[in-house]
Short mmCIF file of C-alpha atoms and ligand atoms in Angstrom, two decimals:
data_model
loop_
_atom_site.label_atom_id
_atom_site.label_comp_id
_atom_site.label_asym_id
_atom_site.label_seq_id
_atom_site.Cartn_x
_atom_site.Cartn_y
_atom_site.Cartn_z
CA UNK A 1 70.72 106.89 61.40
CA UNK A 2 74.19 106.12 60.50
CA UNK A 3 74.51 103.49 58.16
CA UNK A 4 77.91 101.73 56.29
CA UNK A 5 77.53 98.89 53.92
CA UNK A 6 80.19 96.74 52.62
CA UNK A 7 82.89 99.52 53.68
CA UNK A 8 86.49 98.09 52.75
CA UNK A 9 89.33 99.95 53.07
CA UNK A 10 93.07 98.78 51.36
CA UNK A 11 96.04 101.11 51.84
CA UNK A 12 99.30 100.62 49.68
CA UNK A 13 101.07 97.98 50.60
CA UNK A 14 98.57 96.46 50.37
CA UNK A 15 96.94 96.26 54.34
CA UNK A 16 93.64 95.59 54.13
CA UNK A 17 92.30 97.67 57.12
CA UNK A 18 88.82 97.68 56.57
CA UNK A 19 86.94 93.97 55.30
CA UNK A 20 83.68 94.49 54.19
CA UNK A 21 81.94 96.50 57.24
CA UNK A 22 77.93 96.46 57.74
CA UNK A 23 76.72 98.67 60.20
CA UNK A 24 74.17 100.71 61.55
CA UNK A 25 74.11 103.41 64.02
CA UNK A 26 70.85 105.02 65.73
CA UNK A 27 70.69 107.91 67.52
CA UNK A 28 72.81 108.39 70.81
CA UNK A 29 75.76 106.84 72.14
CA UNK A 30 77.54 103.94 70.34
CA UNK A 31 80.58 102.06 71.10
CA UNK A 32 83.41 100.57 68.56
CA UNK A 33 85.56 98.38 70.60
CA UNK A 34 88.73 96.52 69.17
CA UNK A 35 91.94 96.36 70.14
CA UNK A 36 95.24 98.46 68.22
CA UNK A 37 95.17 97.41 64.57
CA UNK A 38 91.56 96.81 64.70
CA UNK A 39 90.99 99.47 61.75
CA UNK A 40 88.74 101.59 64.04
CA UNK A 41 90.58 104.74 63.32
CA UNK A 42 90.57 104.20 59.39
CA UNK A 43 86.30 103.90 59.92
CA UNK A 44 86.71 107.08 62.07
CA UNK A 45 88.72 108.76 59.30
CA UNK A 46 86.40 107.81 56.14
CA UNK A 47 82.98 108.63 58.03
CA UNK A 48 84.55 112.09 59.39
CA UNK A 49 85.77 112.67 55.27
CA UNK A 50 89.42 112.87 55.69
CA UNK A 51 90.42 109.27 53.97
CA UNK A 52 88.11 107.84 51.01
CA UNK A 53 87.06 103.86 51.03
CA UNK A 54 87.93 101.59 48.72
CA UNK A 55 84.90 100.50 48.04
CA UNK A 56 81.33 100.48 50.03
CA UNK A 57 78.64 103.19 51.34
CA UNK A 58 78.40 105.30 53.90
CA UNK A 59 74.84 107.54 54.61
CA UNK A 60 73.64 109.86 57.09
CA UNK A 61 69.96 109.95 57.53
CA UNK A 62 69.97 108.64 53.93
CA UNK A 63 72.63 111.38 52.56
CA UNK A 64 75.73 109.54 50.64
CA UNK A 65 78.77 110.51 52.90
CA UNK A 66 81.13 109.06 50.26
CA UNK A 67 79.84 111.35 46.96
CA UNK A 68 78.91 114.05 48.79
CA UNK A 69 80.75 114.83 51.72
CA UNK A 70 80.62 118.16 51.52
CA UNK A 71 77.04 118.23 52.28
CA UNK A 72 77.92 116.39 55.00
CA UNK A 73 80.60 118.56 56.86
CA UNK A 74 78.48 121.04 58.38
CA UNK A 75 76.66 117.54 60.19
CA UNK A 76 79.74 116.33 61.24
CA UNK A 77 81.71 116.94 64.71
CA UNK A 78 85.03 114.76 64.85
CA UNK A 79 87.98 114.84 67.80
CA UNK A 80 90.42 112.67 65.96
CA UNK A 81 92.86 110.56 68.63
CA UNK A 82 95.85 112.92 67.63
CA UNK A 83 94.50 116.37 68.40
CA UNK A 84 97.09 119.45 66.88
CA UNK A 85 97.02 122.65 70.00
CA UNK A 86 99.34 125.22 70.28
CA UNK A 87 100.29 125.05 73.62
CA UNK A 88 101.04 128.97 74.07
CA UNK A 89 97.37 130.19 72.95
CA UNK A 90 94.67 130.73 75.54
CA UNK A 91 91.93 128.07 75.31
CA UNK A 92 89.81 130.40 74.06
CA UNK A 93 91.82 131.89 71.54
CA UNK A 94 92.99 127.88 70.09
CA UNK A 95 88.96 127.32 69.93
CA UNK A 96 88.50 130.72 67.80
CA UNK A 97 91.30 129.43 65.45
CA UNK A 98 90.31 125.83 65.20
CA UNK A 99 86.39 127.41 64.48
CA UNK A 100 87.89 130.05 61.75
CA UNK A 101 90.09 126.89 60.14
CA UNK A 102 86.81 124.54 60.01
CA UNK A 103 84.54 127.67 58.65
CA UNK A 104 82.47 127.75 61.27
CA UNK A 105 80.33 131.78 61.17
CA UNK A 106 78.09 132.42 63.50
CA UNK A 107 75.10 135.13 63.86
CA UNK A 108 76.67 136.37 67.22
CA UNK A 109 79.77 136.27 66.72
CA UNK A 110 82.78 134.08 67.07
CA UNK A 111 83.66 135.50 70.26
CA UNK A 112 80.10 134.73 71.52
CA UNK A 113 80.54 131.00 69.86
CA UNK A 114 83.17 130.15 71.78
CA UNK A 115 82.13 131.42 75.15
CA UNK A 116 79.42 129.18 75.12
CA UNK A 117 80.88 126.36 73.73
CA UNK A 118 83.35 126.95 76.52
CA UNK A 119 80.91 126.90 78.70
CA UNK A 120 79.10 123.84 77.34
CA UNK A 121 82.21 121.55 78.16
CA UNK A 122 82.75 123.31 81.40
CA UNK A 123 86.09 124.97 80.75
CA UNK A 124 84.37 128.65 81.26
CA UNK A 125 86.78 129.15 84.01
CA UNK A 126 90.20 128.57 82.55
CA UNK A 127 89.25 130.02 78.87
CA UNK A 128 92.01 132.72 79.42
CA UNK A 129 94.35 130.08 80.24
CA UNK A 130 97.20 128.72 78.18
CA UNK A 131 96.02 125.13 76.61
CA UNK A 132 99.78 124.02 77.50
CA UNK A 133 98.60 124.42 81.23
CA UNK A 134 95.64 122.42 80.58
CA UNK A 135 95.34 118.79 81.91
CA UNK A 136 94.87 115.92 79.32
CA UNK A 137 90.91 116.05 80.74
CA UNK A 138 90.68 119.75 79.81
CA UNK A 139 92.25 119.37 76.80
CA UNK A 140 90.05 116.61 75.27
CA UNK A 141 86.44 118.53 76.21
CA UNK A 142 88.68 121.46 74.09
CA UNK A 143 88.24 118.96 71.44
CA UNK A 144 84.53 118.44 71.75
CA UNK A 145 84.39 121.91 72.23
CA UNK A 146 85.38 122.35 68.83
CA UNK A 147 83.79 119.51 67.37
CA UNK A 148 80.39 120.88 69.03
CA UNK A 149 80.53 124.03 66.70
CA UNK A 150 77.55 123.77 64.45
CA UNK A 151 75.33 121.18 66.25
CA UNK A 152 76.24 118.57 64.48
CA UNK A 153 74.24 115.43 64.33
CA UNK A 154 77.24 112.72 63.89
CA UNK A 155 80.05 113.50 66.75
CA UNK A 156 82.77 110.54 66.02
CA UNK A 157 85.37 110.16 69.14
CA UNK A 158 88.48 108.46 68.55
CA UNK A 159 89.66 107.23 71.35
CA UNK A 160 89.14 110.08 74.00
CA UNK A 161 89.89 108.46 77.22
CA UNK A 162 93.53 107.02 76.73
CA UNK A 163 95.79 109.12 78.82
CA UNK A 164 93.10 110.35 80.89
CA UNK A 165 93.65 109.45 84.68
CA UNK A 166 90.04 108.03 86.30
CA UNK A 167 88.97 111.28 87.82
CA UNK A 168 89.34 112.73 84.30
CA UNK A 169 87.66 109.65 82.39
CA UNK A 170 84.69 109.61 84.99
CA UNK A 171 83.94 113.55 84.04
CA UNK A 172 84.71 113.05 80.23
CA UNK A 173 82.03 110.25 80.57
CA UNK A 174 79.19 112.28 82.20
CA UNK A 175 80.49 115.09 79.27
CA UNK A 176 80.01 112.31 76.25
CA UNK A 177 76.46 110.93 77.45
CA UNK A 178 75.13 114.23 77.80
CA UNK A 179 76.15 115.04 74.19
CA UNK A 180 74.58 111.83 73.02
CA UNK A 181 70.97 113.50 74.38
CA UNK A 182 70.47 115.50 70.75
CA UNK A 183 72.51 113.68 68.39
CA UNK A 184 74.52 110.02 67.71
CA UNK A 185 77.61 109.84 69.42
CA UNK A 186 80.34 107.29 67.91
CA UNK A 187 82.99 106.43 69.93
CA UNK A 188 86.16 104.33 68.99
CA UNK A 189 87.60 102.47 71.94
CA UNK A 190 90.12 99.55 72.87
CA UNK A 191 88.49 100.17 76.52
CA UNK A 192 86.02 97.90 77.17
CA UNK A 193 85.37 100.06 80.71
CA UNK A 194 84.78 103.29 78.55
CA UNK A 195 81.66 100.76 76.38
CA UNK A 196 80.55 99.71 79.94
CA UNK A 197 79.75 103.20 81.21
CA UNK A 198 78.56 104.59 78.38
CA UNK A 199 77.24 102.44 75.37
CA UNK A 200 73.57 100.89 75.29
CA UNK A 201 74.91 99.22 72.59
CA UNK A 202 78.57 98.60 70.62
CA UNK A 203 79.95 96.61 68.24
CA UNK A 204 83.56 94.55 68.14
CA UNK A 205 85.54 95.02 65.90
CA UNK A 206 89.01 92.92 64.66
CA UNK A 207 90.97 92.49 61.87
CA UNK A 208 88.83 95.16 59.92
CA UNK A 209 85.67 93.09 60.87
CA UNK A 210 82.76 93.41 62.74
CA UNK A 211 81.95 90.52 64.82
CA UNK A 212 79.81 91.03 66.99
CA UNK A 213 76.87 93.71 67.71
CA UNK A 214 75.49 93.70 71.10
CA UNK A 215 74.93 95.88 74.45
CA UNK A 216 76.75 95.26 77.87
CA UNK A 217 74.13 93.23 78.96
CA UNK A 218 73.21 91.23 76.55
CA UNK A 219 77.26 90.21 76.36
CA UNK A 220 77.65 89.67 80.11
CA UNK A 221 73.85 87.85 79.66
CA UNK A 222 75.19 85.41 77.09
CA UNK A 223 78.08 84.09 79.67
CA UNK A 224 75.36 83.64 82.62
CA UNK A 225 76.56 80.87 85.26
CA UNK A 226 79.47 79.71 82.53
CA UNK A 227 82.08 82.10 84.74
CA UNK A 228 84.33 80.42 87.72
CA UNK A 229 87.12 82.09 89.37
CA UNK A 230 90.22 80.27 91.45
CA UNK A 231 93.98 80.63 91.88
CA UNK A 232 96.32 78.57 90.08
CA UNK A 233 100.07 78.57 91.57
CA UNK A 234 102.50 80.55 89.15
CA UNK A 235 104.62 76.96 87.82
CA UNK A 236 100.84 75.20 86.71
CA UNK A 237 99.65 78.01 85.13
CA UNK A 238 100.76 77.79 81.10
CA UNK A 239 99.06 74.04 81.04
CA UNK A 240 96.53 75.55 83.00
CA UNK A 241 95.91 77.93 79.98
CA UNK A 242 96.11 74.72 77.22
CA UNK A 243 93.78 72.87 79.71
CA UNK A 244 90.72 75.84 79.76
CA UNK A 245 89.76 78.74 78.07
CA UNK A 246 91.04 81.09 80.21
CA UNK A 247 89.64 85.08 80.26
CA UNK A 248 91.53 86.41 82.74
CA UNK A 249 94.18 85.92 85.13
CA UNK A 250 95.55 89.26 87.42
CA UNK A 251 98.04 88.30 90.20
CA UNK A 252 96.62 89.04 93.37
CA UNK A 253 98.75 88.60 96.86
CA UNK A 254 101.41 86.93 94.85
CA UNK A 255 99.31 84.19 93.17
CA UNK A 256 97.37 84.00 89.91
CA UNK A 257 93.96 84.85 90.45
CA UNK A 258 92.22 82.86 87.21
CA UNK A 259 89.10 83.26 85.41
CA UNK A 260 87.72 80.72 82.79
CA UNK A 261 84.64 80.30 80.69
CA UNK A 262 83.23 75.99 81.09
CA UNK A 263 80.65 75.61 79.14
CA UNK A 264 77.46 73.82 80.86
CA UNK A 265 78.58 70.30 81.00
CA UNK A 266 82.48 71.31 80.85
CA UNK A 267 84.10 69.99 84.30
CA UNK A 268 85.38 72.68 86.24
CA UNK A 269 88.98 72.71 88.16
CA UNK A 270 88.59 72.19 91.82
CA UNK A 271 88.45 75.00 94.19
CA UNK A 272 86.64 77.43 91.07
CA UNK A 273 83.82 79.02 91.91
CA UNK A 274 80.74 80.20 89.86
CA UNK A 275 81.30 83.97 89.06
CA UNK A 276 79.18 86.86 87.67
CA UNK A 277 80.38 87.66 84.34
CA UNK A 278 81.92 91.06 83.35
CA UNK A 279 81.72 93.02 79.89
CA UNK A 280 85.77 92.32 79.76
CA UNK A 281 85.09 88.55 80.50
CA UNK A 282 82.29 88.64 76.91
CA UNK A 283 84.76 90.63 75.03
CA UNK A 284 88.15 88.61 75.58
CA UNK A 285 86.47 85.79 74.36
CA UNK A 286 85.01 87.31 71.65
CA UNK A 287 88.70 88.03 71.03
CA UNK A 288 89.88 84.50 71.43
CA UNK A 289 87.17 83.17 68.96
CA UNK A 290 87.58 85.59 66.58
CA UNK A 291 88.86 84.20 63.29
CA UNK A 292 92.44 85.02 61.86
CA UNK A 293 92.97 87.91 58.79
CA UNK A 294 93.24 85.99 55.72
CA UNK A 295 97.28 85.07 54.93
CA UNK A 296 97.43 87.52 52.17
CA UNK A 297 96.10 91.21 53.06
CA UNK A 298 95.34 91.95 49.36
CA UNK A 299 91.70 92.47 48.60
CA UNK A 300 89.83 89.50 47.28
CA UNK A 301 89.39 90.17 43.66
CA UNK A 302 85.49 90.20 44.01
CA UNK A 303 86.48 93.27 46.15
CA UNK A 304 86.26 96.10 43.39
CA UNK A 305 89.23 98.81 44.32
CA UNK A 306 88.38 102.38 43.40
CA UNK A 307 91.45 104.36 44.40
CA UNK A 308 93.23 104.28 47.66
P1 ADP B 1 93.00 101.05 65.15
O1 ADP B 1 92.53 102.47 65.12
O2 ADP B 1 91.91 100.08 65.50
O3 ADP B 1 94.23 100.87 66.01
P2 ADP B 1 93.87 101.52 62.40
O4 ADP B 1 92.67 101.92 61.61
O5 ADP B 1 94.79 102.62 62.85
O6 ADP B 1 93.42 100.63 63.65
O7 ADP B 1 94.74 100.47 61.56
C1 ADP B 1 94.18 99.34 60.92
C2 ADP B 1 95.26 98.69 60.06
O8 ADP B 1 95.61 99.55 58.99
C3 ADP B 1 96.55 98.39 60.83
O9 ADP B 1 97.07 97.20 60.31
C4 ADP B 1 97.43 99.58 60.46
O10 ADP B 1 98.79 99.22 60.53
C5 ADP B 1 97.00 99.85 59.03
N1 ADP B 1 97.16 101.26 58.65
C6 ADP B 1 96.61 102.34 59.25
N2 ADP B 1 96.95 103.48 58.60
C7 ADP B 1 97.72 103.11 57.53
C8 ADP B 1 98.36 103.82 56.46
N3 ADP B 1 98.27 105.14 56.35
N4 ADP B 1 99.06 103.09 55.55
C9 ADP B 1 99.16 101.74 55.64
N5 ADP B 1 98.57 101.01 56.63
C10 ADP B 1 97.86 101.67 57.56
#
């Protein structure tokens, strides 16, 4: 079990990224959902070891991340959102040297290593090609590749699927949830589809808080028969949006196809019908409630800052 208490995180400036986080993580796949800003990259960063918090506690299994990450390392797999390849080495040959820069040794051999971790993320066949032929699909199960080395128990994914067209995201999936078998799989998100397919249970995140822990079905669950869908003509629609709480609204043949959220009792516009909720529906509302940061982004002074 991964567990964070009270995790705040203030770079100079000060931006207060991270506002007092409580979370815990069991084993398999887990979802952090927010949109850009959110500060789920900074929580990626301090759990993986590359950015200390400001204050708060991270464990694995009970083992203090924050004192003693090095104990921690070999537990650890992380593909950060940026990953660094050198587009003129052989995929083989970039997994060798990302393994020899993280220390990775192995009984067999490096060489051995890598052809099964290869063949792990199914990239056996082009491990002779150059990465800068690779696809954006190819490249990312590179990055688990790597991040695989040493079984580690934690695997934190930042992001993996931006970029990735839907063939690539549908294989990257079935890649992720088989990986989340053996050990707890975090993955950082601002696509609610990517929580959908592949997180029994995730939390929202916004303005460096958590506000909300739940699963897909619970959130869709919690929405039952409060959903209606209609079209609203393009000139109606901003005091359409003052009127209701609107969740969605996609043009479709020209005309604003609208989806609101009435609350049992609420009166409904004519012409909406009842519709089944959808994960996106539970999450832009979630959005829409969620509480403005604080004016000021400095911590509040019960916050006690230890370093940067
Ligand atoms: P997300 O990954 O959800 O998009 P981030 O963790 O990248 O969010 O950012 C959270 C907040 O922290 C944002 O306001 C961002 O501008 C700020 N931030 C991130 N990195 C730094 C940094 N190195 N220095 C100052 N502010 C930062």
């Amino acid at each position: 079990m991964l567990s964070l208490r009270n995790l705040v995180k203030v770079y100079p400036g000060p931006v207060t990224a991270l506002r007092g986080v409580d979370l815990d993580v069991p084993k398999g796949m887990f979802g952090l959902l927010g949109p850009n800003g959110a500060g789920k990259s900074t929580l990626m960063k301090i759990l993986s070891g590359l950015l200390e918090p400001t204050s708060g506690e991270v464990t694995l299994d009970g083992l203090d991340l924050v004192r003693h990450p090095e104990a921690l390392r070999p537990h650890l797999g992380y593909l950060p959102q940026e990953f660094g390849f050198y587009p003129y080495l052989s995929g083989q040959d970039m997994l060798r040297y990302l393994l020899e820069l993280k220390g990775v040794t192995a009984p067999q051999g490096l060489k051995a290593l890598c052809a099964q971790l290869l063949e792990r993320v199914n990239l056996t066949f082009a491990a002779k090609r150059k990465v800068k032929e690779y696809s954006g699909g190819m490249r990312q199960r590179l990055g688990i590749a790597q991040a695989l080395a040493g079984d580690p128990k934690l695997l934190i994914v930042d992001e993996p699927t931006a970029g990735l067209d839907p063939e690539e995201r549908q294989r990257f999936y079935r890649l992720l949830a088989e990986m989340a078998h053996e050990r707890t799989v975090l993955l950082s998100t601002h696509i609610v589809e990517d929580v959908a397919m592949l997180c029994p249970r995730f939390a929202v995140i916004r303005h460096g808080r958590v506000m909300a822990i739940t699963s897909p079905s619970e959130a869709k669950a919690a929405l039952h028969d409060t959903l209606f869908e209609g079209t609203v003509p393009p000139a109606g629609m901003a005091a359409f949006q003052q009127a209701h709480r609107v969740t969605q609204a996609v043009l479709f043949e020209g005309k604003n196809r609208v989806r609101i959220h009435a609350a049992p009792g609420t009166p409904v516009p004519p012409g909406f019908e009842r519709t089944p909720p959808t994960l996106e529906d539970a999450y832009l509302l979630l959005m829409k409630d969620a509480p403005e940061p604080p004016a000021s982004t400095a911590p509040t002074p019960s916050t006690p800052a230890v370093g940067t």
